[in-house]
PDB file of C-alpha atoms in Angstrom:
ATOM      1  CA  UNK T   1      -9.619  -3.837  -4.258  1.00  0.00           C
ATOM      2  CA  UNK T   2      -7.291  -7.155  -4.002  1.00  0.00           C
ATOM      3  CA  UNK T   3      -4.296  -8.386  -5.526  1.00  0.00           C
ATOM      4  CA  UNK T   4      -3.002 -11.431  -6.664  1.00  0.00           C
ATOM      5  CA  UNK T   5       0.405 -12.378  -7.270  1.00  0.00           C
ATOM      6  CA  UNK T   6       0.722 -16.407  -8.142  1.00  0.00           C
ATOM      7  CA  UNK T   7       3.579 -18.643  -7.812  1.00  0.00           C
ATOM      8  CA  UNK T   8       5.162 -22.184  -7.938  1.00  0.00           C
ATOM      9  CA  UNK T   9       4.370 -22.618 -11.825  1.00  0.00           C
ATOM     10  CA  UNK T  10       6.892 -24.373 -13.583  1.00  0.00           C
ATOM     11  CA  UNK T  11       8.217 -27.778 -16.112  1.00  0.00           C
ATOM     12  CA  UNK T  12       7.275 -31.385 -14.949  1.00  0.00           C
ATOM     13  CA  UNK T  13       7.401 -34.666 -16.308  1.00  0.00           C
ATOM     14  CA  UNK T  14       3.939 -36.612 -16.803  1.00  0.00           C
ATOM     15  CA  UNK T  15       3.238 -37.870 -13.179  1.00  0.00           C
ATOM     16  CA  UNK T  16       5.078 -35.222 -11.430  1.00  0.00           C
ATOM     17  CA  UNK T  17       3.619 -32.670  -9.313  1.00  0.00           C
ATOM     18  CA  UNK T  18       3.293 -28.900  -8.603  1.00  0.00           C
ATOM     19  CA  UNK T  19       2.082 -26.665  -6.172  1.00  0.00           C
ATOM     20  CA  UNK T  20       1.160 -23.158  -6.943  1.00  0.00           C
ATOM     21  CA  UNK T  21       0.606 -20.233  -4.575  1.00  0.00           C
ATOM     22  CA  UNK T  22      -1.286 -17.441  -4.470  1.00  0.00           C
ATOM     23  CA  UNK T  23      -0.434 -14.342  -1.835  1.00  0.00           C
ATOM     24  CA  UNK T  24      -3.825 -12.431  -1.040  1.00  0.00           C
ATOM     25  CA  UNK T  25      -3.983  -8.499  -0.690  1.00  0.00           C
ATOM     26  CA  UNK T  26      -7.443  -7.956   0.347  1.00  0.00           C
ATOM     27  CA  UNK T  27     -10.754  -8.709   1.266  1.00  0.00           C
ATOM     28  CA  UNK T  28     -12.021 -11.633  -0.188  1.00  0.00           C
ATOM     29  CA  UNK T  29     -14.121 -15.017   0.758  1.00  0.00           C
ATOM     30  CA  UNK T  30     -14.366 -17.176  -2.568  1.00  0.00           C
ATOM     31  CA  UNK T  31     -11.810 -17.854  -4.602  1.00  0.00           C
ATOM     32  CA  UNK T  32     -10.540 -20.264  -7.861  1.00  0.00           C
ATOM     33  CA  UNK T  33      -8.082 -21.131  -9.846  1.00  0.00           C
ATOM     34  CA  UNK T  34      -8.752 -21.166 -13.366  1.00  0.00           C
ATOM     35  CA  UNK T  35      -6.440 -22.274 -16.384  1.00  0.00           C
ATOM     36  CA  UNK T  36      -5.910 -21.546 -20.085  1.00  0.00           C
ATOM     37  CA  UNK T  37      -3.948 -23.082 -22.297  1.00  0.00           C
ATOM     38  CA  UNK T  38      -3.246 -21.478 -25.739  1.00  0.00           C
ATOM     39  CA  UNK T  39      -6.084 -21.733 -28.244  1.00  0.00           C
ATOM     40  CA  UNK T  40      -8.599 -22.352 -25.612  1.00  0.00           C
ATOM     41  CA  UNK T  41     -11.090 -20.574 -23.650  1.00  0.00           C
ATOM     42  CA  UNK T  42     -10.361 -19.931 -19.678  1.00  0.00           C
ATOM     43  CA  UNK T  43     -11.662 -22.826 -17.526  1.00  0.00           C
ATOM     44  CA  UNK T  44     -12.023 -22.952 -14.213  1.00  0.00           C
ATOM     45  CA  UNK T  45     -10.252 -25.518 -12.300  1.00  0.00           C
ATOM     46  CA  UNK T  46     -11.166 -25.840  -8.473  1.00  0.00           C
ATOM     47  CA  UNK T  47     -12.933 -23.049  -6.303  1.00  0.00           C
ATOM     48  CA  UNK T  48     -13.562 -22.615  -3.063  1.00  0.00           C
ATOM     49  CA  UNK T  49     -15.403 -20.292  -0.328  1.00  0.00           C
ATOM     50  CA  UNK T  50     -13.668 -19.539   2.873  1.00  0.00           C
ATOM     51  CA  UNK T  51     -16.578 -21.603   4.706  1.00  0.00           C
ATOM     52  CA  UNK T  52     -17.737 -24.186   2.287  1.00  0.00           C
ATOM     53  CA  UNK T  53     -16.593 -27.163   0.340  1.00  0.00           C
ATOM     54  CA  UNK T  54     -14.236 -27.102  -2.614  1.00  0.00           C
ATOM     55  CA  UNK T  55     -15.467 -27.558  -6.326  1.00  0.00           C
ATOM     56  CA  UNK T  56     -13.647 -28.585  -8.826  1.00  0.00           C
ATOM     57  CA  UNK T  57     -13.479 -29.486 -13.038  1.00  0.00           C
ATOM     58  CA  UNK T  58     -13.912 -32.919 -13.750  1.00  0.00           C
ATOM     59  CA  UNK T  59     -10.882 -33.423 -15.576  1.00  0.00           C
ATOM     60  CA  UNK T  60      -8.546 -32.575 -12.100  1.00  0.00           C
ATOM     61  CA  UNK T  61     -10.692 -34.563  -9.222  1.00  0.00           C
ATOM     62  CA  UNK T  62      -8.963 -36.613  -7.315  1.00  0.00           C
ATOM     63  CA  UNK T  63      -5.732 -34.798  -8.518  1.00  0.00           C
ATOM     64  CA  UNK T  64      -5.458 -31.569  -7.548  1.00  0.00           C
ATOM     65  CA  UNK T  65      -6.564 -30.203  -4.542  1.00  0.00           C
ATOM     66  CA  UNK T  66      -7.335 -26.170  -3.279  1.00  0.00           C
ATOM     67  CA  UNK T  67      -6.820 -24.991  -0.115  1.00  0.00           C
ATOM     68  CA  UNK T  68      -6.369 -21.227   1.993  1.00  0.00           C
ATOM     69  CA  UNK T  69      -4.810 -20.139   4.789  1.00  0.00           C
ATOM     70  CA  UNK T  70      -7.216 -17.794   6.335  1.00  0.00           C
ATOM     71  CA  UNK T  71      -7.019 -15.713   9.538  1.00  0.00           C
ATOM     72  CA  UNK T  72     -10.708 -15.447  11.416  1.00  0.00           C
ATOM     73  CA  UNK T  73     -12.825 -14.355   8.127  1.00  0.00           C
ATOM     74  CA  UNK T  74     -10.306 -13.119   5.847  1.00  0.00           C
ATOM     75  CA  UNK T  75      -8.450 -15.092   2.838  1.00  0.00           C
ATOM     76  CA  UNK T  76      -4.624 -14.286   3.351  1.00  0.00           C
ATOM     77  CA  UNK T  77      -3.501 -17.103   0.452  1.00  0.00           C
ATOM     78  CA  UNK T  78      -4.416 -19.703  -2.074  1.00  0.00           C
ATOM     79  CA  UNK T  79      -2.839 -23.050  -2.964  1.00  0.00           C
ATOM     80  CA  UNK T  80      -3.608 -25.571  -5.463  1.00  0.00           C
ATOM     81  CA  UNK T  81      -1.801 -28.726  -5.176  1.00  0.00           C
ATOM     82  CA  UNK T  82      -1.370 -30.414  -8.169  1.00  0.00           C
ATOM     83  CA  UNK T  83      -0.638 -34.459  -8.469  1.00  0.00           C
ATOM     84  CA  UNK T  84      -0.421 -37.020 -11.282  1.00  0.00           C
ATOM     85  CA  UNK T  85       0.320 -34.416 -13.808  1.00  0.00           C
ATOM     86  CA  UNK T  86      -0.661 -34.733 -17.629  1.00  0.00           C
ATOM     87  CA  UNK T  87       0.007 -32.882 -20.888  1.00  0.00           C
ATOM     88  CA  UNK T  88      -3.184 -32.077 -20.628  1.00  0.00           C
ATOM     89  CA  UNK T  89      -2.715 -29.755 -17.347  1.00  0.00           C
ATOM     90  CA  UNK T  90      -0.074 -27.697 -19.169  1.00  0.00           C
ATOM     91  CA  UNK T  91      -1.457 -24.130 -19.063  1.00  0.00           C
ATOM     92  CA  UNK T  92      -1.242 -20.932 -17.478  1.00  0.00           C
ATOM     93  CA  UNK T  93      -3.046 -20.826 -14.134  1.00  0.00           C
ATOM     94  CA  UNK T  94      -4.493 -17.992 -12.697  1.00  0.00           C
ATOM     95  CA  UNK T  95      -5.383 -16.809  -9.404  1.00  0.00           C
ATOM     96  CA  UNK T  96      -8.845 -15.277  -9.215  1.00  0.00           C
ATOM     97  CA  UNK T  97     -10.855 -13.934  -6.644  1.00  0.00           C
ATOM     98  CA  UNK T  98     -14.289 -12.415  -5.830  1.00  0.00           C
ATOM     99  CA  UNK T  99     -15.924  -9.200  -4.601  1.00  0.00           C
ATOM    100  CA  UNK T 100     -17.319 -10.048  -1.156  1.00  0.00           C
ATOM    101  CA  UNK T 101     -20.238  -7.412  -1.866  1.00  0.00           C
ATOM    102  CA  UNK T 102     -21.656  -8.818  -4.837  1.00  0.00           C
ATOM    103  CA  UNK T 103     -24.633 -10.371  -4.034  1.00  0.00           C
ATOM    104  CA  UNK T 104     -26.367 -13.676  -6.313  1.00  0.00           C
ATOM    105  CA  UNK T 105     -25.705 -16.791  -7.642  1.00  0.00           C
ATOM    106  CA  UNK T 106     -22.301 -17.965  -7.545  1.00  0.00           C
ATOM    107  CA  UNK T 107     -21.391 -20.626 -10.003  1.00  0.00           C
ATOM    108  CA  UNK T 108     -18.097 -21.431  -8.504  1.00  0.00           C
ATOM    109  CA  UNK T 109     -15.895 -22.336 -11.862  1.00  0.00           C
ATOM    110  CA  UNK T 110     -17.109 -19.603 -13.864  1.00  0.00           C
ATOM    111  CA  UNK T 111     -15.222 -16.724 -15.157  1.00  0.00           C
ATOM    112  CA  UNK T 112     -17.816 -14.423 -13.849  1.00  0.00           C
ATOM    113  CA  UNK T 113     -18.299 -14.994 -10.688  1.00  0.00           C
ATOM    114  CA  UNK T 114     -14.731 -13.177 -10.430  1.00  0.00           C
ATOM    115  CA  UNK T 115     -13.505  -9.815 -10.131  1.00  0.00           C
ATOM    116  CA  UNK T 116     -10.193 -10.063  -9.411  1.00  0.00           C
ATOM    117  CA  UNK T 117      -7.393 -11.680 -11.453  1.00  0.00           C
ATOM    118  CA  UNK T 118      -3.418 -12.495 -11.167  1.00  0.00           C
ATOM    119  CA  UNK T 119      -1.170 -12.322 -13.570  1.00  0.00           C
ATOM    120  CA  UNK T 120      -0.766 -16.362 -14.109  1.00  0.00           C
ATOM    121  CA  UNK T 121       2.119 -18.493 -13.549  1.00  0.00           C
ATOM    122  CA  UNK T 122       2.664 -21.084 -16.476  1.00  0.00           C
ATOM    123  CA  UNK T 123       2.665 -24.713 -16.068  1.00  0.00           C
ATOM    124  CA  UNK T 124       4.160 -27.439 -18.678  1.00  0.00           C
ATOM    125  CA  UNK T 125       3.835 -30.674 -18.390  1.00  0.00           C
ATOM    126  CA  UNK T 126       6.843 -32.472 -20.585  1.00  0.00           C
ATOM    127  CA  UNK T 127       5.939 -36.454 -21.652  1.00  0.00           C
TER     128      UNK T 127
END
């Protein structure tokens, strides 16, 4: 079983920036964050495994980036810096992460691909 418990969500003006947290209770090795903004469906945002290269949406390269602190093989936390805010970014962001047994496919911004959520930590961004 892991937890997730996010942070660092909060009200920023267009061009502002945010960085969100996410503490790590648990074995994991891939992890995302994924966003969802009233209305819409869940969309993953950036993902990463604990020995490969980040992935992330279209609509956030080159402005957000995901990173982990990690001890030997283990995941202990999850960041996602967040730059050159829009409007558009204003959602609630969650923390997900995935059962190291599963075996197959991983699509790395796709809902399932995960088995663990947080609770989300909400993100406006004001004009």
């Amino acid at each position: 079983q892991v937890q997730l418990v996010e942070s660092g969500g909060g009200t920023v003006q267009t061009g502002g920036s945010l960085r969100l947290s996410c503490s790590v209770s648990g074995y994991t090795l891939r992890m995302a964050w994924f966003r969802q903004a009233p209305g819409k469906e869940r969309e993953g945002v950036a993902s990463l495994f604990i020995h490969g290269e980040p992935q992330y949406a279209d609509s956030v390269k080159g402005r957000f980036t995901i990173s982990i602190d990690n001890t030997v093989n283990t995941v202990n936390s999850l960041h996602l810096q967040m730059d050159e805010l829009t409007p558009e970014d204003s959602a609630m962001y969650y923390c997900a992460a995935r059962n190291p047994a599963r075996a197959g496919l991983v699509l790395g911004l796709s809902r399932d691909a995960y088995d663990y959520w947080g609770q989300g930590t909400q993100v406006t961004v004001s004009l």
